[in-house]
Coordinates of C-alpha atoms and ligand atoms in Angstrom, one line a residue:
M1 CA 2.3 -123.4 -36.8
T2 CA 4.4 -121.0 -34.9
H3 CA 2.9 -121.8 -31.5
A4 CA 2.3 -125.1 -29.7
A5 CA -1.2 -126.3 -30.1
S6 CA -3.1 -126.5 -26.8
L7 CA -4.2 -130.0 -25.7
A8 CA -7.8 -130.8 -25.2
V9 CA -7.2 -133.4 -22.5
P10 CA -4.1 -133.9 -20.3
A11 CA -1.1 -135.3 -22.2
P12 CA -0.1 -138.9 -21.4
V13 CA 2.8 -139.3 -19.0
Q14 CA 6.0 -140.6 -20.7
S15 CA 7.0 -143.9 -19.1
T16 CA 10.7 -144.0 -18.2
L17 CA 13.1 -146.5 -16.5
P18 CA 16.1 -145.8 -14.4
I19 CA 19.6 -146.5 -15.8
V20 CA 22.2 -148.0 -13.5
G21 CA 25.1 -145.6 -13.0
S22 CA 23.4 -142.6 -14.5
D23 CA 21.0 -139.9 -13.4
A24 CA 19.4 -140.0 -16.9
R25 CA 16.3 -142.1 -17.4
F26 CA 15.3 -144.3 -20.4
P27 CA 12.1 -143.2 -22.1
V28 CA 9.9 -146.1 -23.2
R29 CA 8.5 -145.8 -26.7
R30 CA 7.1 -149.3 -27.4
I31 CA 7.2 -152.6 -25.7
Y32 CA 7.6 -155.6 -28.1
C33 CA 7.3 -159.1 -26.7
V34 CA 8.3 -162.6 -27.9
G35 CA 6.2 -165.5 -26.8
R36 CA 7.1 -169.2 -26.6
N37 CA 10.9 -168.6 -26.6
Y38 CA 12.0 -171.4 -24.3
V39 CA 11.3 -175.1 -25.3
A40 CA 10.5 -176.1 -21.7
H41 CA 7.9 -173.3 -21.5
V42 CA 6.4 -174.2 -24.9
R43 CA 6.0 -177.8 -23.6
E44 CA 4.4 -176.7 -20.3
M45 CA 1.8 -174.7 -22.3
G46 CA 1.1 -177.6 -24.5
G47 CA 2.3 -176.0 -27.7
D48 CA 4.2 -177.4 -30.6
E49 CA 7.9 -177.0 -30.7
T50 CA 8.5 -175.8 -34.2
R51 CA 10.8 -173.0 -34.9
D52 CA 8.9 -171.6 -37.8
F53 CA 8.5 -168.0 -36.7
P54 CA 8.7 -166.1 -33.4
L55 CA 5.4 -165.2 -31.8
I56 CA 5.4 -161.4 -31.5
F57 CA 3.0 -159.0 -29.7
Q58 CA 3.1 -155.6 -28.0
K59 CA 2.2 -154.1 -24.7
P60 CA 1.4 -150.4 -24.3
A61 CA 4.2 -148.2 -23.0
D62 CA 2.0 -146.9 -20.1
S63 CA 1.7 -150.5 -18.8
V64 CA 5.2 -150.2 -17.2
V65 CA 5.4 -150.7 -13.4
Q66 CA 8.6 -149.6 -11.7
D67 CA 10.9 -151.9 -9.6
G68 CA 9.5 -151.9 -6.0
G69 CA 6.0 -151.1 -7.2
T70 CA 2.6 -152.8 -6.9
V71 CA 0.8 -154.6 -9.7
A72 CA -3.0 -154.4 -9.2
Y73 CA -4.7 -157.8 -9.7
P74 CA -6.5 -157.2 -13.0
P75 CA -10.2 -157.7 -13.6
R76 CA -11.8 -160.6 -15.6
T77 CA -9.4 -163.3 -14.5
D78 CA -8.8 -165.7 -11.7
N79 CA -5.6 -167.0 -13.2
F80 CA -3.1 -164.2 -13.2
H81 CA 0.4 -165.4 -14.1
Y82 CA 4.0 -164.2 -13.9
E83 CA 6.5 -164.6 -16.7
L84 CA 10.0 -163.5 -15.9
E85 CA 12.0 -162.4 -18.9
L86 CA 15.2 -160.7 -20.2
M87 CA 14.5 -157.1 -21.3
V88 CA 16.5 -155.6 -24.2
A89 CA 16.5 -151.7 -24.5
M90 CA 17.2 -150.1 -27.9
K91 CA 19.2 -147.0 -28.5
S92 CA 18.8 -146.9 -32.3
G93 CA 17.2 -149.1 -34.9
G94 CA 15.4 -148.7 -38.2
Y95 CA 14.1 -151.3 -40.7
N96 CA 15.8 -154.4 -41.9
I97 CA 18.6 -154.6 -39.3
A98 CA 21.1 -157.4 -40.1
E99 CA 21.6 -160.0 -37.4
D100 CA 25.4 -159.2 -37.5
D101 CA 24.6 -155.5 -36.8
A102 CA 21.7 -156.0 -34.3
L103 CA 23.7 -155.8 -31.0
S104 CA 25.1 -152.4 -32.0
H105 CA 21.6 -151.0 -31.6
I106 CA 21.2 -152.1 -28.0
F107 CA 21.5 -149.5 -25.2
G108 CA 21.3 -152.1 -22.4
Y109 CA 19.5 -154.9 -20.7
G110 CA 17.3 -155.5 -17.6
I111 CA 14.7 -157.7 -16.0
C112 CA 11.0 -157.6 -16.8
L113 CA 7.8 -159.4 -16.1
D114 CA 5.3 -160.2 -18.8
M115 CA 2.2 -160.4 -16.6
T116 CA -0.5 -162.4 -18.2
R117 CA -4.2 -163.0 -17.7
R118 CA -3.8 -166.7 -18.6
T119 CA -7.6 -167.3 -18.4
L120 CA -10.3 -164.8 -19.2
L121 CA -13.5 -164.9 -17.2
E122 CA -16.8 -164.1 -19.0
T123 CA -14.9 -163.3 -22.1
P124 CA -14.8 -165.1 -25.5
D125 CA -11.6 -167.1 -25.8
S126 CA -10.3 -168.6 -29.0
P127 CA -6.9 -169.2 -30.6
R128 CA -8.2 -166.9 -33.4
L129 CA -8.5 -163.9 -31.1
P130 CA -5.6 -161.5 -30.7
W131 CA -3.7 -161.6 -27.4
E132 CA -4.3 -158.0 -26.2
L133 CA -6.8 -159.0 -23.5
K134 CA -4.4 -161.5 -22.0
K135 CA -1.2 -159.6 -22.4
S136 CA -1.6 -155.9 -23.0
F137 CA -3.6 -154.6 -20.0
D138 CA -2.9 -151.9 -17.4
Q139 CA 0.2 -152.6 -15.3
S140 CA 1.1 -155.7 -17.2
A141 CA 4.8 -154.7 -17.8
P142 CA 6.9 -154.4 -14.6
C143 CA 10.5 -153.5 -15.6
G144 CA 13.7 -153.2 -13.6
P145 CA 16.5 -150.7 -14.1
I146 CA 18.5 -150.8 -17.3
Y147 CA 22.1 -151.9 -17.2
P148 CA 24.0 -150.2 -20.1
V149 CA 25.9 -152.4 -22.5
E150 CA 29.2 -150.7 -21.4
R151 CA 28.6 -152.3 -17.9
V152 CA 27.3 -155.7 -18.7
G153 CA 28.1 -156.5 -22.3
H154 CA 25.5 -158.6 -24.2
P155 CA 24.2 -161.4 -21.9
S156 CA 23.6 -164.5 -24.0
A157 CA 23.7 -167.0 -21.1
G158 CA 23.2 -166.7 -17.3
R159 CA 20.8 -167.8 -14.6
I160 CA 17.2 -166.4 -14.8
R161 CA 15.3 -167.0 -11.6
L162 CA 12.0 -166.0 -10.0
E163 CA 10.9 -166.3 -6.4
V164 CA 7.3 -165.9 -5.2
D165 CA 7.2 -165.2 -1.4
G166 CA 10.7 -166.7 -1.2
A167 CA 9.9 -170.0 -3.1
V168 CA 11.7 -170.6 -6.4
R169 CA 9.2 -170.8 -9.2
Q170 CA 11.3 -170.3 -12.3
D171 CA 15.0 -171.2 -12.6
S172 CA 16.5 -171.5 -16.0
D173 CA 19.3 -170.0 -18.2
L174 CA 19.2 -167.3 -20.9
G175 CA 21.2 -169.7 -23.1
L176 CA 18.0 -171.8 -23.6
M177 CA 16.3 -169.1 -25.6
I178 CA 15.0 -170.4 -28.9
W179 CA 15.2 -167.1 -30.7
R180 CA 18.4 -165.2 -29.7
T181 CA 18.5 -161.5 -29.2
P182 CA 20.1 -160.7 -32.6
E183 CA 17.5 -162.8 -34.4
I184 CA 14.6 -161.2 -32.5
I185 CA 15.9 -157.7 -33.5
A186 CA 16.4 -158.7 -37.1
T187 CA 13.0 -160.2 -37.4
L188 CA 11.1 -157.3 -35.6
S189 CA 12.8 -154.8 -37.9
C190 CA 11.4 -156.5 -41.0
Y191 CA 8.0 -155.4 -39.8
F192 CA 8.6 -152.3 -37.6
S193 CA 11.1 -149.5 -37.6
L194 CA 12.8 -150.0 -34.3
E195 CA 13.5 -146.7 -32.6
P196 CA 15.4 -145.4 -29.5
G197 CA 13.3 -146.2 -26.4
D198 CA 11.9 -149.4 -27.7
I199 CA 12.2 -152.3 -25.3
I200 CA 11.8 -156.0 -26.0
M201 CA 10.6 -158.7 -23.6
T202 CA 12.4 -161.8 -24.9
G203 CA 10.2 -164.6 -23.6
T204 CA 9.9 -166.6 -20.4
P205 CA 11.4 -170.0 -19.3
D206 CA 9.3 -172.7 -17.8
G207 CA 7.7 -172.6 -14.4
V208 CA 5.0 -170.0 -15.0
G209 CA 2.2 -169.9 -12.6
P210 CA -0.5 -167.9 -10.8
V211 CA -0.2 -165.2 -8.2
V212 CA -2.7 -163.8 -5.6
P213 CA -2.9 -160.4 -3.9
G214 CA -0.1 -160.0 -1.4
N215 CA 2.4 -162.1 -3.2
V216 CA 5.9 -160.6 -3.5
L217 CA 7.7 -161.5 -6.8
V218 CA 11.5 -161.2 -6.9
G219 CA 13.2 -161.8 -10.3
T220 CA 16.9 -162.0 -10.8
I221 CA 19.2 -162.5 -13.8
D222 CA 23.0 -162.9 -13.5
N223 CA 24.7 -159.4 -13.6
L224 CA 21.3 -157.6 -14.1
G225 CA 20.3 -157.2 -10.4
S226 CA 16.8 -157.8 -9.4
L227 CA 13.2 -156.8 -10.0
T228 CA 10.7 -156.8 -7.1
V229 CA 6.9 -156.2 -7.3
T230 CA 4.0 -156.9 -5.0
I231 CA 0.6 -158.1 -6.3
G232 CA -2.1 -155.7 -5.1
D233 CA -5.8 -156.0 -4.5
K234 CA -8.2 -156.7 -7.4
V235 CA -9.0 -153.4 -9.1
A236 CA -12.4 -154.2 -10.4
Ligands
MN301 MN1 6.1 -163.8 -22.2

C-alpha cells in the first residue's frame, strides 16, 4: 500500500490526558484496573481477604472523562458508585517486567475514578459473569492530569481522599494497597505487553458509595492535585 486506505466510518477519537508542566498530552492506549486492593474495601464488599492473585479487568480508552467534566448517570442501574484510585501512566513496557525494573517504565501518576454500576437492573447478575457491564461502560473512567515522575517521584504512601458535595466519603492512605505498584506492573506484564500510553487504576480504599445526578465529586491524593467531576442526568 502506497496510499492511506480511506475509512468507511469516522475514525475513533484518541483519548488524551493533560500533563502537568507540559503542553504535550498523554495518549491513552488501554486502561487496566485492579480490584479489591485495600483490605478495608475488600471487607466492606464482603469479600475474602486472601492475597492469592490480583483481580484484573479493563475499561475502554474512550471511557475517559476529563477533570472538570460531567459523568452521565448510566442506564440500567440505580446504584452508581464512585471508587477513587491512584492512576499509574506507562511510558514503556513489554512482557515479563521484573518487579525491580517496574518503576522505570512509569511516565507519571495521577488521580482517577473507577465509576461502577454496583447493581444492574433488569440484567442477569452472577459472580460467574464478567465485569464489563458493571465497570467498562461509557464515561466510566474520569482521569485527572498526569504528574510526571520527575516532579513527584513514585508515590507509595500519602493521603487519598474523596469528597461528595463537600462531605468526606473516602479517606485512606496509598500505603494500604495490598498489591503495590511494582507488583501490579510485573503481574500485568505476564499476561499483556504493556505499552506507552497504558494507564493502570490501582484500586480503591474503603468508603465507596452511591451518587445521584448533581453530585460534585472531588478527589485528592497528596502531591497529585485533585480531580473534580459532576454527575449528570441519566442518559437512558
Ligand atoms: Mn476499582
